[in-house]
Amino acid sequence: MVEGQGAAQQQELQGTDTVELEYRPTVGDFTPALRARRGVSKAGRRQFWLLGGVTVLVALEGALALAGENVSVLPLIWLLLFAPLMLLTPWLQARQVQRFAECQGAFRVTVTDVGLTVTTDNSTVALNWVAQPRYRETTGAFVMLSPDKNAVGFTVLPKRAARTPADVERLRAILDRNLTRV
């Protein structure tokens, strides 16, 4: 995006209630964000159902083994392989996303009632609320999510990037006014 256009869009997004964040993304920002995204995506829900089904199958196999029946250990092997992989996936993905974000340099985010502008050392992106109309709050961040069933697009707004605790409250108020909390 042309630098002059980015500055013009940023000025346009300046509203009466503005919160500014500045940070360098870390794996710790993206891991809970990807977990939150998995909780609202169709694919993430399928993973939880599959893990639950395998767990029930292992419990049934265990009950049969206690009853003296001959049972297969295959469901136990699946559980031992699938559960750690499922638990580690957000962290592994976060490492990949963070490597890309690290190349962008420092992130400066301006949030208003109109939308938000994300400026890095290499780019400027302006988003209105329609692009990511829902959000989820984690202990360390606000995660804005795209409206598609797998929440492919997301934006992480780390709370640690706020200048004051009051900015976190104002950011939450802006998001509550303009987005759907999931």
GROMACS .gro file of C-alpha atoms in nm:
model
  182
    1MET     CA    1   0.000   0.000   0.000
    2VAL     CA    2   0.129   0.348  -0.079
    3GLU     CA    3   0.250   0.523   0.235
    4GLY     CA    4   0.036   0.833   0.176
    5GLN     CA    5  -0.276   0.620   0.136
    6GLY     CA    6  -0.203   0.433   0.461
    7ALA     CA    7  -0.161   0.759   0.650
    8ALA     CA    8  -0.485   0.894   0.501
    9GLN     CA    9  -0.674   0.580   0.598
   10GLN     CA   10  -0.529   0.594   0.948
   11GLN     CA   11  -0.639   0.957   0.987
   12GLU     CA   12  -0.985   0.862   0.857
   13LEU     CA   13  -1.012   0.588   1.121
   14GLN     CA   14  -0.930   0.830   1.403
   15GLY     CA   15  -1.253   0.858   1.598
   16THR     CA   16  -1.350   1.009   1.927
   17ASP     CA   17  -1.259   0.693   2.119
   18THR     CA   18  -0.917   0.572   2.008
   19VAL     CA   19  -0.688   0.308   2.155
   20GLU     CA   20  -0.333   0.269   2.034
   21LEU     CA   21  -0.124  -0.043   2.078
   22GLU     CA   22   0.242  -0.095   2.001
   23TYR     CA   23   0.420  -0.430   2.023
   24ARG     CA   24   0.643  -0.690   1.867
   25PRO     CA   25   0.448  -1.017   1.829
   26THR     CA   26   0.563  -1.323   2.023
   27VAL     CA   27   0.475  -1.691   2.011
   28GLY     CA   28   0.296  -1.626   2.342
   29ASP     CA   29   0.060  -1.386   2.163
   30PHE     CA   30  -0.031  -1.630   1.889
   31THR     CA   31  -0.065  -1.958   2.084
   32PRO     CA   32  -0.375  -1.856   2.287
   33ALA     CA   33  -0.511  -1.675   1.980
   34LEU     CA   34  -0.490  -1.992   1.773
   35ARG     CA   35  -0.650  -2.191   2.056
   36ALA     CA   36  -0.935  -1.936   2.066
   37ARG     CA   37  -0.968  -1.956   1.688
   38ARG     CA   38  -0.981  -2.337   1.705
   39GLY     CA   39  -1.265  -2.312   1.957
   40VAL     CA   40  -1.488  -2.126   1.711
   41SER     CA   41  -1.387  -2.300   1.388
   42LYS     CA   42  -1.569  -2.598   1.242
   43ALA     CA   43  -1.243  -2.788   1.193
   44GLY     CA   44  -1.142  -2.725   1.555
   45ARG     CA   45  -1.473  -2.856   1.685
   46ARG     CA   46  -1.429  -3.168   1.471
   47GLN     CA   47  -1.090  -3.229   1.632
   48PHE     CA   48  -1.241  -3.210   1.981
   49TRP     CA   49  -1.521  -3.451   1.886
   50LEU     CA   50  -1.269  -3.693   1.737
   51LEU     CA   51  -1.051  -3.678   2.048
   52GLY     CA   52  -1.360  -3.732   2.265
   53GLY     CA   53  -1.467  -4.031   2.055
   54VAL     CA   54  -1.124  -4.191   2.078
   55THR     CA   55  -1.121  -4.130   2.456
   56VAL     CA   56  -1.460  -4.301   2.495
   57LEU     CA   57  -1.339  -4.590   2.281
   58VAL     CA   58  -1.026  -4.627   2.498
   59ALA     CA   59  -1.244  -4.621   2.814
   60LEU     CA   60  -1.470  -4.893   2.671
   61GLU     CA   61  -1.169  -5.101   2.572
   62GLY     CA   62  -1.030  -5.056   2.925
   63ALA     CA   63  -1.360  -5.172   3.077
   64LEU     CA   64  -1.359  -5.479   2.852
   65ALA     CA   65  -0.997  -5.553   2.950
   66LEU     CA   66  -1.091  -5.532   3.320
   67ALA     CA   67  -1.376  -5.774   3.251
   68GLY     CA   68  -1.124  -6.024   3.116
   69GLU     CA   69  -1.207  -5.981   2.747
   70ASN     CA   70  -0.945  -5.983   2.473
   71VAL     CA   71  -0.915  -5.622   2.348
   72SER     CA   72  -0.721  -5.424   2.090
   73VAL     CA   73  -0.462  -5.168   2.195
   74LEU     CA   74  -0.510  -4.972   1.871
   75PRO     CA   75  -0.749  -4.712   2.024
   76LEU     CA   76  -0.498  -4.649   2.305
   77ILE     CA   77  -0.221  -4.597   2.051
   78TRP     CA   78  -0.441  -4.350   1.859
   79LEU     CA   79  -0.515  -4.160   2.180
   80LEU     CA   80  -0.149  -4.147   2.281
   81LEU     CA   81  -0.055  -4.011   1.937
   82PHE     CA   82  -0.351  -3.784   1.866
   83ALA     CA   83  -0.397  -3.607   2.203
   84PRO     CA   84  -0.044  -3.460   2.231
   85LEU     CA   85  -0.049  -3.361   1.866
   86MET     CA   86  -0.381  -3.183   1.910
   87LEU     CA   87  -0.255  -3.005   2.221
   88LEU     CA   88   0.071  -2.898   2.055
   89THR     CA   89  -0.080  -2.784   1.723
   90PRO     CA   90  -0.160  -2.424   1.828
   91TRP     CA   91   0.193  -2.379   1.964
   92LEU     CA   92   0.350  -2.523   1.648
   93GLN     CA   93   0.131  -2.301   1.429
   94ALA     CA   94   0.207  -1.999   1.649
   95ARG     CA   95   0.579  -2.049   1.594
   96GLN     CA   96   0.523  -2.036   1.217
   97VAL     CA   97   0.298  -1.728   1.231
   98GLN     CA   98   0.539  -1.552   1.467
   99ARG     CA   99   0.830  -1.608   1.227
  100PHE     CA  100   0.635  -1.427   0.956
  101ALA     CA  101   0.524  -1.150   1.193
  102GLU     CA  102   0.880  -1.102   1.317
  103CYS     CA  103   0.984  -1.005   0.964
  104GLN     CA  104   0.727  -0.724   0.974
  105GLY     CA  105   0.896  -0.545   1.265
  106ALA     CA  106   0.705  -0.349   1.527
  107PHE     CA  107   0.324  -0.345   1.508
  108ARG     CA  108   0.135  -0.022   1.574
  109VAL     CA  109  -0.241  -0.063   1.592
  110THR     CA  110  -0.499   0.214   1.610
  111VAL     CA  111  -0.850   0.102   1.709
  112THR     CA  112  -1.157   0.327   1.676
  113ASP     CA  113  -1.532   0.282   1.637
  114VAL     CA  114  -1.482   0.278   1.259
  115GLY     CA  115  -1.230  -0.008   1.254
  116LEU     CA  116  -0.860  -0.054   1.302
  117THR     CA  117  -0.534   0.021   1.127
  118VAL     CA  118  -0.233  -0.205   1.163
  119THR     CA  119   0.096  -0.046   1.064
  120THR     CA  120   0.425  -0.234   1.057
  121ASP     CA  121   0.769  -0.141   0.929
  122ASN     CA  122   0.667  -0.284   0.591
  123SER     CA  123   0.294  -0.229   0.547
  124THR     CA  124  -0.028  -0.062   0.655
  125VAL     CA  125  -0.362  -0.241   0.661
  126ALA     CA  126  -0.697  -0.081   0.745
  127LEU     CA  127  -0.983  -0.312   0.848
  128ASN     CA  128  -1.342  -0.219   0.907
  129TRP     CA  129  -1.549  -0.427   1.146
  130VAL     CA  130  -1.718  -0.624   0.865
  131ALA     CA  131  -1.388  -0.797   0.778
  132GLN     CA  132  -1.366  -0.956   1.123
  133PRO     CA  133  -1.707  -0.917   1.288
  134ARG     CA  134  -1.653  -1.133   1.597
  135TYR     CA  135  -1.396  -1.162   1.870
  136ARG     CA  136  -1.290  -1.375   2.161
  137GLU     CA  137  -1.106  -1.250   2.467
  138THR     CA  138  -0.824  -1.456   2.617
  139THR     CA  139  -0.629  -1.375   2.932
  140GLY     CA  140  -0.361  -1.198   2.729
  141ALA     CA  141  -0.529  -1.074   2.412
  142PHE     CA  142  -0.835  -0.991   2.210
  143VAL     CA  143  -0.863  -1.213   1.900
  144MET     CA  144  -1.072  -1.077   1.614
  145LEU     CA  145  -1.207  -1.348   1.382
  146SER     CA  146  -1.333  -1.353   1.025
  147PRO     CA  147  -1.695  -1.459   0.965
  148ASP     CA  148  -1.620  -1.780   0.771
  149LYS     CA  149  -1.684  -2.118   0.933
  150ASN     CA  150  -1.315  -2.188   0.995
  151ALA     CA  151  -1.218  -1.834   1.103
  152VAL     CA  152  -0.935  -1.828   0.852
  153GLY     CA  153  -0.861  -1.459   0.908
  154PHE     CA  154  -0.776  -1.334   1.254
  155THR     CA  155  -0.609  -1.038   1.420
  156VAL     CA  156  -0.443  -1.053   1.759
  157LEU     CA  157  -0.454  -0.747   1.984
  158PRO     CA  158  -0.229  -0.826   2.283
  159LYS     CA  159  -0.334  -0.663   2.608
  160ARG     CA  160   0.032  -0.614   2.700
  161ALA     CA  161   0.058  -0.365   2.412
  162ALA     CA  162  -0.182  -0.122   2.579
  163ARG     CA  163  -0.023   0.177   2.745
  164THR     CA  164  -0.245   0.162   3.055
  165PRO     CA  165  -0.501  -0.077   3.207
  166ALA     CA  166  -0.764   0.185   3.118
  167ASP     CA  167  -0.672   0.137   2.751
  168VAL     CA  168  -0.755  -0.234   2.782
  169GLU     CA  169  -1.099  -0.144   2.921
  170ARG     CA  170  -1.157   0.112   2.644
  171LEU     CA  171  -1.047  -0.143   2.382
  172ARG     CA  172  -1.291  -0.400   2.526
  173ALA     CA  173  -1.569  -0.137   2.514
  174ILE     CA  174  -1.494  -0.054   2.148
  175LEU     CA  175  -1.494  -0.422   2.054
  176ASP     CA  176  -1.818  -0.488   2.247
  177ARG     CA  177  -1.987  -0.198   2.065
  178ASN     CA  178  -1.880  -0.308   1.720
  179LEU     CA  179  -1.825  -0.687   1.725
  180THR     CA  180  -1.998  -1.000   1.848
  181ARG     CA  181  -1.825  -1.172   2.139
  182VAL     CA  182  -1.794  -1.549   2.085
   0.00000   0.00000   0.00000
